[in-house]
Amino acid sequence: MSAENDGTGASAEAVEGVRGRLVPRTVASIGASLVSAIVAGLVVLGLMQLLGGPVDRDAWFHDRLVRLIAAGEADLLGRSFPWLVASAYADLPADWSLGWHWFAALVEHGDRPLQTVIVLQSALAVLALGVSAAALRVRIAPGWALLLLATSPLWTWRLLMGRPTPLVVAVLLLLFVAVLRRRAIVAGGLATVALLVYQVPAPALLVGGCACLGLWVDQRRLPLREALAVLVGIAAGVLLHPGFWSVGPDGTRATFHVWGLMAGSLETAANGGLVELPGGDSIRLALPSELGTGSIGTLLGQLWPSLILTGYAGFLALRRREAASVATAAVAVLTLAATLRSVRFLEYWHPFAVLAAAVAISGPHSVRPARWHRQAVGLALIVGVLGSVWALGGLLRDHGPDAADEVVPAMTAVSAAASPGDVVFNARWDDFAALFHAAPELRYVSGMDPWYLPAHDPDDARAEARVVSGTLAPDELRGELQERFGARFVVLWSPPLSGGRTRRYADLERQLRDASWARVLHEDEAVVAFELR
């Protein structure tokens, strides 16, 4: 331990003595990391070309919203989300990824959904890891940056989903290093950026807190300046976000409204989708696979490299007890715990597991020669690339692109018969993204997250479950669809599953076919659309 250090475990005297040698080496590593980022972007672009479309339905939603913003047709500053009529997402102005949508609107010009954004933010995440490793004096930092892709095919696969997480991770990595290097002003600025890109403070608090923990363990005194800078930066990000200044009828600020929705979503996932409604009854919501609890089998089968990296880094951190080792291991362990709660946190865990291993194996404490590090990282890259090619090939074969374009013919027919603003009853919340992408001029009942419907109105959630079950009497069914939800159309989509395609809503479809007040507007193998009269 040292009384004063630069966050990498080296004393102030040692740092001064080798500054002339380290600075050019660090600059060279950062430049080489840019090459690694370009390689990563090309890899992701190649995967997208092979795939032919996004792997996740959220990409269709984000792509359409980004294009509407770019065209000046969607201004969410101080306005509620207008496309959902029975969702807590629409109760208050709640574009929690506002900064990311602006960034995407500036750069997205391709024909495929979010292709430009996905490639750019993937490259930025790899570049940020390389820069962070170089700043922490990790040898072969560009190679470690490429290991971000090579050691987790599942993490690479999730880059293709078109969410803001890779960009958030890039900002968090730089924030983490800024705290460790005791650059308080830079850390505060990056904390603000993180909150503007993604209006949830937990990731910045976690990363900044672990970096401060590392400094405290190493120096035995609290890094008050850095901790205060992170907190002030987070507060500034909250205050600068338009959501903070948008207040709902009940006096709740949109920012706090979104935080509550995120917490409720995670709690619902932890309960397996079971939601207790007022009155004592309950419903079970359909969850996306990413909200499922991470299992040991998943960790061992698909994420074992991240698990090994985390374990090794944690072991060495306990032995060394210096700032960078403790901080990186702490973030890796905590994000691993979050991944066990929800697989979506893999997107945070894996980058910090790689950085923790880089610090542990090739950081300034290593006494091995540079040649050994080059050979070790090179061998890891070869093995990782071979394993990733095999694993990604399986993912491409088994999953393929999301089938959202199947709804286009049906939604074209609906749009031709509809007026702007007409409501479509979508029988499942995750159908919304595809329907919205195909017909953004219409309105839909629920979407974005299964929790948002009961959070908006438990009675609406209860009514939707009864409608979809196909057990209501004809008059009740008509009342719920037309009077409660104001629907003029019903769209029933049965996307393909691994075991083939089956009609997901056969009972409801039968009821509507028999109803005198509903007529089939469009029908094909995937979708049947009804117009209500």
Short mmCIF file of C-alpha atoms in Angstrom, two decimals:
data_model
loop_
_atom_site.label_atom_id
_atom_site.label_comp_id
_atom_site.label_asym_id
_atom_site.label_seq_id
_atom_site.Cartn_x
_atom_site.Cartn_y
_atom_site.Cartn_z
CA MET A 1 0.00 0.00 0.00
CA SER A 2 1.13 3.57 -0.54
CA ALA A 3 0.39 6.88 1.04
CA GLU A 4 -0.12 8.49 -2.34
CA ASN A 5 -0.66 6.80 -5.67
CA ASP A 6 -2.27 7.30 -9.04
CA GLY A 7 -4.88 4.59 -8.59
CA THR A 8 -2.78 1.85 -10.18
CA GLY A 9 -0.81 0.85 -7.12
CA ALA A 10 2.35 2.77 -7.93
CA SER A 11 3.77 5.36 -5.55
CA ALA A 12 3.99 9.02 -6.51
CA GLU A 13 7.79 8.81 -6.66
CA ALA A 14 7.70 5.78 -8.91
CA VAL A 15 5.16 7.41 -11.17
CA GLU A 16 7.30 10.52 -11.51
CA GLY A 17 10.39 8.44 -12.23
CA VAL A 18 8.87 6.55 -15.13
CA ARG A 19 6.45 9.17 -16.48
CA GLY A 20 8.54 9.87 -19.54
CA ARG A 21 8.47 6.20 -20.48
CA LEU A 22 4.85 5.45 -19.59
CA VAL A 23 3.12 8.38 -21.27
CA PRO A 24 4.24 7.51 -24.83
CA ARG A 25 3.44 3.84 -24.16
CA THR A 26 -0.03 4.74 -22.91
CA VAL A 27 -0.68 6.96 -25.93
CA ALA A 28 0.44 4.15 -28.22
CA SER A 29 -1.88 1.70 -26.41
CA ILE A 30 -4.80 4.08 -26.80
CA GLY A 31 -4.06 4.42 -30.51
CA ALA A 32 -3.87 0.65 -30.89
CA SER A 33 -7.14 0.36 -28.96
CA LEU A 34 -8.73 2.47 -31.68
CA VAL A 35 -7.69 -0.22 -34.15
CA SER A 36 -9.26 -2.83 -31.85
CA ALA A 37 -12.46 -0.78 -31.82
CA ILE A 38 -12.54 -0.66 -35.61
CA VAL A 39 -12.04 -4.42 -35.75
CA ALA A 40 -14.89 -4.87 -33.25
CA GLY A 41 -17.17 -2.64 -35.30
CA LEU A 42 -16.42 -4.67 -38.44
CA VAL A 43 -17.11 -7.91 -36.59
CA VAL A 44 -20.48 -6.63 -35.38
CA LEU A 45 -21.31 -5.30 -38.85
CA GLY A 46 -20.45 -8.70 -40.33
CA LEU A 47 -22.70 -10.46 -37.83
CA MET A 48 -25.56 -8.12 -38.68
CA GLN A 49 -25.10 -8.80 -42.39
CA LEU A 50 -25.14 -12.55 -41.78
CA LEU A 51 -28.17 -12.24 -39.54
CA GLY A 52 -30.18 -10.00 -41.82
CA GLY A 53 -31.89 -8.06 -39.03
CA PRO A 54 -31.94 -7.32 -35.29
CA VAL A 55 -32.10 -10.22 -32.87
CA ASP A 56 -34.33 -8.47 -30.38
CA ARG A 57 -37.71 -6.78 -30.72
CA ASP A 58 -36.62 -3.66 -28.82
CA ALA A 59 -34.48 -2.69 -31.80
CA TRP A 60 -37.60 -2.25 -33.91
CA PHE A 61 -39.12 0.12 -31.34
CA HIS A 62 -35.96 2.17 -30.82
CA ASP A 63 -35.32 2.35 -34.57
CA ARG A 64 -38.77 3.75 -35.34
CA LEU A 65 -38.65 6.22 -32.46
CA VAL A 66 -35.18 7.40 -33.51
CA ARG A 67 -36.35 7.93 -37.07
CA LEU A 68 -39.42 9.84 -35.89
CA ILE A 69 -37.20 12.08 -33.73
CA ALA A 70 -34.81 12.66 -36.63
CA ALA A 71 -37.74 13.62 -38.87
CA GLY A 72 -39.15 16.01 -36.27
CA GLU A 73 -42.27 13.87 -35.83
CA ALA A 74 -41.65 12.86 -32.21
CA ASP A 75 -40.78 15.50 -29.65
CA LEU A 76 -40.90 13.89 -26.21
CA LEU A 77 -39.60 16.90 -24.31
CA GLY A 78 -42.29 17.56 -21.72
CA ARG A 79 -44.80 15.28 -23.39
CA SER A 80 -46.18 11.90 -22.47
CA PHE A 81 -45.39 8.93 -24.68
CA PRO A 82 -48.45 9.01 -26.96
CA TRP A 83 -48.38 5.55 -28.55
CA LEU A 84 -49.57 3.53 -25.55
CA VAL A 85 -53.03 4.09 -24.07
CA ALA A 86 -52.91 1.72 -21.08
CA SER A 87 -49.30 1.73 -19.95
CA ALA A 88 -47.50 3.40 -17.08
CA TYR A 89 -44.79 4.30 -19.60
CA ALA A 90 -47.27 6.78 -21.04
CA ASP A 91 -48.49 8.22 -17.74
CA LEU A 92 -45.72 10.83 -17.63
CA PRO A 93 -43.00 12.10 -19.99
CA ALA A 94 -40.63 9.18 -19.51
CA ASP A 95 -38.00 8.92 -22.23
CA TRP A 96 -35.40 7.61 -19.80
CA SER A 97 -32.86 7.03 -22.60
CA LEU A 98 -33.33 10.52 -24.01
CA GLY A 99 -29.64 11.28 -24.56
CA TRP A 100 -29.15 7.97 -26.34
CA HIS A 101 -32.11 8.58 -28.64
CA TRP A 102 -30.65 11.96 -29.60
CA PHE A 103 -27.28 10.38 -30.29
CA ALA A 104 -28.94 7.68 -32.39
CA ALA A 105 -31.03 10.23 -34.29
CA LEU A 106 -27.83 12.02 -35.33
CA VAL A 107 -26.01 8.97 -36.69
CA GLU A 108 -28.66 6.49 -37.82
CA HIS A 109 -29.11 6.61 -41.57
CA GLY A 110 -29.07 2.97 -42.68
CA ASP A 111 -31.94 0.92 -44.03
CA ARG A 112 -31.69 -1.82 -41.42
CA PRO A 113 -32.97 -1.07 -37.92
CA LEU A 114 -30.29 0.68 -35.87
CA GLN A 115 -27.41 -0.85 -37.82
CA THR A 116 -25.24 2.28 -37.64
CA VAL A 117 -25.90 2.79 -33.93
CA ILE A 118 -25.23 -0.85 -33.06
CA VAL A 119 -21.89 -0.83 -34.87
CA LEU A 120 -20.77 2.52 -33.45
CA GLN A 121 -21.64 1.87 -29.83
CA SER A 122 -20.09 -1.62 -29.99
CA ALA A 123 -16.85 -0.07 -31.22
CA LEU A 124 -17.07 2.62 -28.52
CA ALA A 125 -17.43 0.00 -25.77
CA VAL A 126 -14.31 -1.83 -26.98
CA LEU A 127 -12.42 1.45 -27.34
CA ALA A 128 -13.41 2.51 -23.83
CA LEU A 129 -12.14 -0.78 -22.40
CA GLY A 130 -8.84 -0.40 -24.22
CA VAL A 131 -8.42 3.20 -23.08
CA SER A 132 -9.35 2.27 -19.51
CA ALA A 133 -6.88 -0.62 -19.44
CA ALA A 134 -4.12 1.58 -20.86
CA ALA A 135 -4.86 4.29 -18.27
CA LEU A 136 -4.49 1.65 -15.55
CA ARG A 137 -1.13 0.65 -17.06
CA VAL A 138 -2.27 -2.75 -18.31
CA ARG A 139 0.13 -4.33 -20.77
CA ILE A 140 -1.29 -5.28 -24.17
CA ALA A 141 -4.40 -3.16 -23.50
CA PRO A 142 -5.65 -3.37 -27.13
CA GLY A 143 -5.54 -7.17 -26.96
CA TRP A 144 -7.52 -7.16 -23.73
CA ALA A 145 -10.05 -4.88 -25.43
CA LEU A 146 -10.58 -7.46 -28.19
CA LEU A 147 -10.99 -10.16 -25.55
CA LEU A 148 -14.19 -8.35 -24.65
CA LEU A 149 -15.72 -9.90 -27.79
CA ALA A 150 -13.71 -13.10 -27.90
CA THR A 151 -14.46 -14.35 -24.37
CA SER A 152 -18.25 -14.04 -24.38
CA PRO A 153 -20.24 -14.88 -27.52
CA LEU A 154 -23.44 -14.20 -25.56
CA TRP A 155 -22.28 -10.67 -24.71
CA THR A 156 -21.35 -10.10 -28.36
CA TRP A 157 -24.75 -11.43 -29.41
CA ARG A 158 -26.48 -8.98 -27.11
CA LEU A 159 -24.67 -6.10 -28.82
CA LEU A 160 -26.96 -6.78 -31.78
CA MET A 161 -30.09 -6.04 -29.74
CA GLY A 162 -29.88 -2.29 -30.36
CA ARG A 163 -30.11 -0.98 -26.80
CA PRO A 164 -28.21 1.90 -25.19
CA THR A 165 -26.28 -0.37 -22.79
CA PRO A 166 -22.98 -0.55 -24.76
CA LEU A 167 -22.80 3.24 -24.89
CA VAL A 168 -23.62 3.45 -21.18
CA VAL A 169 -20.89 0.86 -20.45
CA ALA A 170 -18.36 2.93 -22.41
CA VAL A 171 -19.15 6.01 -20.32
CA LEU A 172 -19.06 3.98 -17.08
CA LEU A 173 -15.63 2.51 -17.88
CA LEU A 174 -14.20 5.99 -18.41
CA LEU A 175 -15.93 7.24 -15.25
CA PHE A 176 -14.43 4.35 -13.29
CA VAL A 177 -10.88 5.11 -14.45
CA ALA A 178 -11.31 8.85 -13.91
CA VAL A 179 -12.09 8.20 -10.23
CA LEU A 180 -9.16 5.79 -9.85
CA ARG A 181 -6.82 8.28 -11.47
CA ARG A 182 -8.20 10.96 -9.14
CA ARG A 183 -9.52 13.17 -11.93
CA ALA A 184 -12.49 14.45 -9.97
CA ILE A 185 -13.76 17.02 -12.48
CA VAL A 186 -13.60 14.52 -15.34
CA ALA A 187 -15.36 11.92 -13.20
CA GLY A 188 -18.15 14.35 -12.35
CA GLY A 189 -18.63 15.26 -16.00
CA LEU A 190 -18.78 11.60 -17.06
CA ALA A 191 -21.31 10.87 -14.30
CA THR A 192 -23.51 13.63 -15.72
CA VAL A 193 -23.19 12.19 -19.24
CA ALA A 194 -24.09 8.72 -17.95
CA LEU A 195 -27.32 10.06 -16.44
CA LEU A 196 -28.24 12.00 -19.57
CA VAL A 197 -27.69 8.94 -21.76
CA TYR A 198 -29.58 6.59 -19.45
CA GLN A 199 -31.66 8.17 -16.68
CA VAL A 200 -30.99 5.55 -14.01
CA PRO A 201 -28.37 6.41 -11.36
CA ALA A 202 -27.62 2.90 -10.05
CA PRO A 203 -24.88 1.99 -12.59
CA ALA A 204 -22.94 5.25 -12.06
CA LEU A 205 -23.31 4.94 -8.28
CA LEU A 206 -22.07 1.35 -8.38
CA VAL A 207 -19.06 2.04 -10.59
CA GLY A 208 -18.08 5.29 -8.88
CA GLY A 209 -18.59 3.75 -5.44
CA CYS A 210 -16.38 0.74 -6.21
CA ALA A 211 -13.63 2.99 -7.54
CA CYS A 212 -13.78 5.03 -4.32
CA LEU A 213 -13.72 1.78 -2.33
CA GLY A 214 -10.52 0.76 -4.10
CA LEU A 215 -8.87 4.08 -3.25
CA TRP A 216 -9.97 3.80 0.38
CA VAL A 217 -8.65 0.24 0.79
CA ASP A 218 -5.33 1.24 -0.77
CA GLN A 219 -4.77 4.51 1.08
CA ARG A 220 -6.82 4.03 4.24
CA ARG A 221 -8.56 7.35 3.83
CA LEU A 222 -11.80 8.28 2.16
CA PRO A 223 -11.49 9.83 -1.33
CA LEU A 224 -13.98 12.54 -0.46
CA ARG A 225 -13.24 14.78 -3.44
CA GLU A 226 -13.80 11.99 -5.97
CA ALA A 227 -16.89 10.68 -4.18
CA LEU A 228 -18.39 14.16 -4.04
CA ALA A 229 -17.61 14.73 -7.73
CA VAL A 230 -19.47 11.56 -8.71
CA LEU A 231 -22.49 12.44 -6.57
CA VAL A 232 -22.59 16.01 -7.88
CA GLY A 233 -22.26 14.71 -11.44
CA ILE A 234 -25.14 12.28 -10.95
CA ALA A 235 -27.27 15.03 -9.40
CA ALA A 236 -26.45 17.33 -12.33
CA GLY A 237 -27.47 14.60 -14.78
CA VAL A 238 -30.78 14.16 -12.98
CA LEU A 239 -31.45 17.91 -12.89
CA LEU A 240 -30.45 18.52 -16.51
CA HIS A 241 -32.68 15.74 -17.83
CA PRO A 242 -36.05 17.14 -19.02
CA GLY A 243 -37.84 14.34 -17.18
CA PHE A 244 -36.98 15.92 -13.84
CA TRP A 245 -38.91 19.07 -14.74
CA SER A 246 -41.99 17.22 -16.00
CA VAL A 247 -44.53 16.71 -13.20
CA GLY A 248 -47.58 14.50 -13.39
CA PRO A 249 -51.06 15.19 -12.00
CA ASP A 250 -50.15 13.49 -8.73
CA GLY A 251 -47.04 15.66 -8.32
CA THR A 252 -44.59 12.87 -9.24
CA ARG A 253 -41.66 13.92 -11.37
CA ALA A 254 -41.17 11.85 -14.52
CA THR A 255 -37.65 10.88 -13.46
CA PHE A 256 -38.85 9.35 -10.19
CA HIS A 257 -41.77 7.76 -12.06
CA VAL A 258 -39.29 5.95 -14.33
CA TRP A 259 -37.17 4.79 -11.40
CA GLY A 260 -40.26 3.29 -9.83
CA LEU A 261 -41.15 1.50 -13.06
CA MET A 262 -37.67 0.02 -13.34
CA ALA A 263 -37.79 -1.22 -9.75
CA GLY A 264 -41.23 -2.74 -10.30
CA SER A 265 -40.07 -4.45 -13.48
CA LEU A 266 -37.14 -6.10 -11.70
CA GLU A 267 -39.34 -7.17 -8.78
CA THR A 268 -41.85 -8.69 -11.19
CA ALA A 269 -39.06 -10.59 -12.94
CA ALA A 270 -37.74 -11.86 -9.60
CA ASN A 271 -41.26 -13.20 -8.87
CA GLY A 272 -41.36 -15.06 -12.17
CA GLY A 273 -43.91 -12.63 -13.62
CA LEU A 274 -46.46 -13.16 -10.84
CA VAL A 275 -48.26 -9.93 -9.87
CA GLU A 276 -50.65 -9.65 -6.96
CA LEU A 277 -53.59 -7.39 -7.86
CA PRO A 278 -55.87 -5.48 -5.47
CA GLY A 279 -58.70 -7.70 -4.34
CA GLY A 280 -56.55 -10.74 -3.68
CA ASP A 281 -56.30 -12.22 -7.18
CA SER A 282 -53.13 -12.43 -9.23
CA ILE A 283 -51.99 -12.70 -12.83
CA ARG A 284 -48.80 -14.07 -14.33
CA LEU A 285 -47.20 -11.81 -16.90
CA ALA A 286 -45.24 -13.10 -19.88
CA LEU A 287 -41.59 -12.20 -19.32
CA PRO A 288 -38.88 -11.70 -21.91
CA SER A 289 -36.02 -14.18 -21.57
CA GLU A 290 -33.64 -11.41 -20.54
CA LEU A 291 -35.63 -10.75 -17.39
CA GLY A 292 -35.33 -14.33 -16.25
CA THR A 293 -33.13 -15.13 -13.30
CA GLY A 294 -29.62 -16.15 -14.29
CA SER A 295 -29.08 -19.81 -13.46
CA ILE A 296 -25.90 -21.64 -12.51
CA GLY A 297 -26.38 -23.79 -15.59
CA THR A 298 -26.41 -20.69 -17.81
CA LEU A 299 -23.33 -19.30 -16.10
CA LEU A 300 -21.36 -22.51 -16.49
CA GLY A 301 -22.60 -23.27 -19.98
CA GLN A 302 -22.32 -19.88 -21.66
CA LEU A 303 -20.63 -17.42 -19.31
CA TRP A 304 -17.87 -19.52 -17.74
CA PRO A 305 -15.04 -17.31 -19.10
CA SER A 306 -16.52 -14.27 -17.34
CA LEU A 307 -16.98 -16.35 -14.21
CA ILE A 308 -13.34 -17.49 -14.25
CA LEU A 309 -12.07 -13.95 -14.91
CA THR A 310 -14.16 -12.59 -12.04
CA GLY A 311 -13.02 -15.28 -9.63
CA TYR A 312 -9.34 -14.90 -10.45
CA ALA A 313 -9.49 -11.11 -10.21
CA GLY A 314 -11.28 -11.33 -6.87
CA PHE A 315 -8.68 -13.75 -5.50
CA LEU A 316 -5.77 -11.49 -6.46
CA ALA A 317 -7.57 -8.40 -5.17
CA LEU A 318 -7.78 -9.98 -1.71
CA ARG A 319 -4.04 -10.60 -1.80
CA ARG A 320 -2.88 -7.26 -3.21
CA ARG A 321 -5.40 -4.89 -1.68
CA GLU A 322 -4.48 -2.01 -3.98
CA ALA A 323 -6.84 0.44 -5.63
CA ALA A 324 -7.27 -0.82 -9.20
CA SER A 325 -7.36 -4.51 -8.26
CA VAL A 326 -9.92 -4.03 -5.47
CA ALA A 327 -12.11 -1.64 -7.47
CA THR A 328 -12.29 -3.71 -10.66
CA ALA A 329 -12.90 -6.93 -8.74
CA ALA A 330 -15.63 -5.27 -6.66
CA VAL A 331 -17.52 -4.09 -9.74
CA ALA A 332 -17.15 -7.50 -11.39
CA VAL A 333 -18.44 -9.37 -8.33
CA LEU A 334 -21.39 -7.02 -7.77
CA THR A 335 -22.45 -7.07 -11.43
CA LEU A 336 -22.15 -10.88 -11.34
CA ALA A 337 -24.60 -10.86 -8.42
CA ALA A 338 -26.93 -8.63 -10.46
CA THR A 339 -26.66 -11.02 -13.43
CA LEU A 340 -27.85 -13.85 -11.19
CA ARG A 341 -30.97 -11.73 -10.60
CA SER A 342 -31.49 -10.79 -14.26
CA VAL A 343 -29.48 -11.84 -17.31
CA ARG A 344 -29.69 -8.30 -18.72
CA PHE A 345 -26.90 -7.28 -16.29
CA LEU A 346 -24.48 -9.48 -18.22
CA GLU A 347 -23.99 -6.44 -20.41
CA TYR A 348 -22.40 -4.66 -17.43
CA TRP A 349 -20.73 -7.65 -15.79
CA HIS A 350 -18.64 -8.97 -18.68
CA PRO A 351 -16.75 -5.72 -19.54
CA PHE A 352 -15.76 -5.20 -15.92
CA ALA A 353 -14.81 -8.88 -15.56
CA VAL A 354 -12.42 -8.47 -18.49
CA LEU A 355 -11.02 -5.23 -17.08
CA ALA A 356 -10.59 -6.83 -13.65
CA ALA A 357 -8.70 -9.76 -15.17
CA ALA A 358 -6.57 -7.40 -17.26
CA VAL A 359 -5.53 -5.49 -14.15
CA ALA A 360 -4.92 -8.72 -12.22
CA ILE A 361 -2.90 -10.48 -14.91
CA SER A 362 -1.23 -7.75 -16.97
CA GLY A 363 -1.38 -4.76 -14.64
CA PRO A 364 1.59 -2.88 -13.17
CA HIS A 365 2.09 -5.48 -10.43
CA SER A 366 2.96 -8.22 -12.88
CA VAL A 367 6.67 -9.11 -12.93
CA ARG A 368 6.44 -11.13 -16.13
CA PRO A 369 8.12 -9.70 -19.26
CA ALA A 370 6.11 -7.99 -21.98
CA ARG A 371 6.72 -10.92 -24.31
CA TRP A 372 4.86 -13.25 -21.95
CA HIS A 373 1.84 -10.93 -21.89
CA ARG A 374 1.79 -10.69 -25.68
CA GLN A 375 1.88 -14.45 -26.00
CA ALA A 376 -0.73 -15.03 -23.28
CA VAL A 377 -3.19 -12.48 -24.66
CA GLY A 378 -2.55 -13.66 -28.21
CA LEU A 379 -3.23 -17.29 -27.27
CA ALA A 380 -6.38 -16.25 -25.40
CA LEU A 381 -7.56 -14.35 -28.47
CA ILE A 382 -6.98 -17.34 -30.75
CA VAL A 383 -8.81 -19.74 -28.45
CA GLY A 384 -11.56 -17.18 -27.80
CA VAL A 385 -12.11 -16.41 -31.47
CA LEU A 386 -12.35 -20.10 -32.37
CA GLY A 387 -14.82 -20.72 -29.55
CA SER A 388 -16.81 -17.61 -30.39
CA VAL A 389 -17.10 -18.50 -34.07
CA TRP A 390 -18.56 -21.87 -33.11
CA ALA A 391 -20.90 -20.41 -30.47
CA LEU A 392 -22.05 -17.49 -32.61
CA GLY A 393 -22.65 -19.86 -35.50
CA GLY A 394 -24.99 -21.81 -33.24
CA LEU A 395 -26.79 -18.63 -32.17
CA LEU A 396 -27.18 -17.53 -35.78
CA ARG A 397 -28.54 -20.96 -36.71
CA ASP A 398 -30.87 -21.40 -33.75
CA HIS A 399 -32.23 -17.88 -33.33
CA GLY A 400 -31.88 -15.82 -36.46
CA PRO A 401 -33.35 -12.33 -36.81
CA ASP A 402 -36.47 -11.27 -34.98
CA ALA A 403 -39.56 -11.97 -37.05
CA ALA A 404 -41.11 -8.53 -36.60
CA ASP A 405 -41.34 -7.85 -40.31
CA GLU A 406 -44.06 -10.54 -40.45
CA VAL A 407 -46.58 -8.00 -39.20
CA VAL A 408 -46.03 -5.54 -42.05
CA PRO A 409 -48.75 -6.90 -44.43
CA ALA A 410 -51.35 -6.98 -41.66
CA MET A 411 -50.45 -3.52 -40.38
CA THR A 412 -50.53 -2.15 -43.92
CA ALA A 413 -54.12 -3.36 -44.19
CA VAL A 414 -54.98 -1.92 -40.78
CA SER A 415 -53.41 1.44 -41.62
CA ALA A 416 -55.40 1.63 -44.85
CA ALA A 417 -58.65 1.21 -42.91
CA ALA A 418 -57.67 3.34 -39.91
CA SER A 419 -57.42 7.01 -39.07
CA PRO A 420 -54.33 8.36 -37.28
CA GLY A 421 -54.67 7.79 -33.57
CA ASP A 422 -56.97 4.78 -33.79
CA VAL A 423 -56.31 2.19 -31.07
CA VAL A 424 -55.14 -1.34 -31.83
CA PHE A 425 -55.60 -4.02 -29.16
CA ASN A 426 -52.34 -5.97 -29.14
CA ALA A 427 -52.88 -9.15 -27.17
CA ARG A 428 -49.33 -9.34 -25.82
CA TRP A 429 -47.14 -6.47 -24.59
CA ASP A 430 -44.03 -7.47 -26.57
CA ASP A 431 -45.96 -7.34 -29.86
CA PHE A 432 -45.99 -3.56 -29.52
CA ALA A 433 -42.47 -2.92 -30.85
CA ALA A 434 -43.13 -4.65 -34.16
CA LEU A 435 -46.59 -3.12 -34.60
CA PHE A 436 -45.31 0.35 -33.73
CA HIS A 437 -42.45 0.03 -36.21
CA ALA A 438 -44.89 -0.92 -38.97
CA ALA A 439 -47.60 1.66 -38.13
CA PRO A 440 -46.42 4.49 -35.84
CA GLU A 441 -49.47 6.60 -36.65
CA LEU A 442 -51.68 4.26 -34.61
CA ARG A 443 -52.01 3.72 -30.85
CA TYR A 444 -51.65 0.47 -28.90
CA VAL A 445 -52.83 -0.85 -25.55
CA SER A 446 -49.62 -1.97 -23.84
CA GLY A 447 -45.96 -2.42 -24.51
CA MET A 448 -42.32 -1.86 -23.52
CA ASP A 449 -42.47 -4.03 -20.39
CA PRO A 450 -44.99 -6.49 -18.92
CA TRP A 451 -45.10 -4.58 -15.61
CA TYR A 452 -46.22 -1.29 -17.15
CA LEU A 453 -49.84 -2.37 -17.69
CA PRO A 454 -50.65 -3.35 -14.06
CA ALA A 455 -48.58 -0.39 -12.86
CA HIS A 456 -50.86 1.88 -14.89
CA ASP A 457 -54.17 0.31 -13.80
CA PRO A 458 -54.59 -3.11 -12.16
CA ASP A 459 -58.14 -3.31 -13.53
CA ASP A 460 -56.82 -2.88 -17.07
CA ALA A 461 -54.32 -5.68 -16.48
CA ARG A 462 -57.09 -7.93 -15.15
CA ALA A 463 -59.31 -7.07 -18.12
CA GLU A 464 -56.57 -7.73 -20.67
CA ALA A 465 -55.89 -11.15 -19.17
CA ARG A 466 -59.61 -12.02 -19.37
CA VAL A 467 -59.85 -10.85 -23.00
CA VAL A 468 -56.81 -12.83 -24.09
CA SER A 469 -58.05 -15.96 -22.32
CA GLY A 470 -61.00 -16.13 -24.74
CA THR A 471 -63.46 -16.95 -21.97
CA LEU A 472 -65.55 -13.77 -21.82
CA ALA A 473 -69.15 -13.65 -22.94
CA PRO A 474 -69.58 -11.84 -26.28
CA ASP A 475 -71.08 -8.70 -24.74
CA GLU A 476 -68.36 -8.57 -22.08
CA LEU A 477 -65.66 -9.04 -24.70
CA ARG A 478 -67.04 -6.19 -26.79
CA GLY A 479 -67.31 -3.94 -23.74
CA GLU A 480 -63.72 -4.54 -22.65
CA LEU A 481 -62.26 -4.06 -26.13
CA GLN A 482 -64.28 -1.06 -27.27
CA GLU A 483 -65.35 0.71 -24.10
CA ARG A 484 -62.46 0.07 -21.72
CA PHE A 485 -59.57 0.14 -24.19
CA GLY A 486 -61.21 2.13 -27.00
CA ALA A 487 -59.95 -0.35 -29.58
CA ARG A 488 -61.03 -0.18 -33.18
CA PHE A 489 -58.77 -3.04 -34.30
CA VAL A 490 -57.42 -6.26 -32.83
CA VAL A 491 -54.16 -7.71 -34.13
CA LEU A 492 -53.25 -11.27 -33.10
CA TRP A 493 -49.69 -12.22 -34.00
CA SER A 494 -48.31 -15.72 -33.51
CA PRO A 495 -44.55 -15.46 -34.14
CA PRO A 496 -42.59 -18.61 -34.95
CA LEU A 497 -41.19 -20.60 -32.02
CA SER A 498 -38.42 -23.15 -31.92
CA GLY A 499 -40.96 -25.97 -32.12
CA GLY A 500 -42.90 -24.42 -34.99
CA ARG A 501 -45.81 -21.98 -35.22
CA THR A 502 -49.10 -22.36 -33.37
CA ARG A 503 -51.98 -19.94 -33.04
CA ARG A 504 -51.21 -18.19 -29.75
CA TYR A 505 -54.72 -16.77 -29.26
CA ALA A 506 -56.92 -19.48 -30.77
CA ASP A 507 -59.81 -18.99 -28.33
CA LEU A 508 -59.92 -15.21 -28.70
CA GLU A 509 -59.60 -15.54 -32.47
CA ARG A 510 -62.56 -17.95 -32.53
CA GLN A 511 -64.67 -15.54 -30.50
CA LEU A 512 -63.92 -12.64 -32.81
CA ARG A 513 -64.63 -14.69 -35.92
CA ASP A 514 -68.04 -15.55 -34.48
CA ALA A 515 -68.85 -11.97 -33.40
CA SER A 516 -71.18 -9.94 -35.62
CA TRP A 517 -69.38 -6.73 -34.62
CA ALA A 518 -65.94 -7.89 -35.82
CA ARG A 519 -64.70 -8.70 -39.29
CA VAL A 520 -61.44 -10.18 -40.55
CA LEU A 521 -59.43 -7.40 -42.17
CA HIS A 522 -56.30 -9.41 -42.94
CA GLU A 523 -55.18 -12.98 -42.40
CA ASP A 524 -52.00 -14.88 -43.17
CA GLU A 525 -49.93 -17.61 -41.56
CA ALA A 526 -48.55 -15.29 -38.86
CA VAL A 527 -51.18 -12.61 -38.21
CA VAL A 528 -54.93 -12.19 -38.20
CA ALA A 529 -56.28 -8.64 -37.91
CA PHE A 530 -59.87 -7.74 -37.04
CA GLU A 531 -61.78 -4.49 -37.44
CA LEU A 532 -64.33 -3.82 -34.72
CA ARG A 533 -67.67 -2.18 -35.58
#
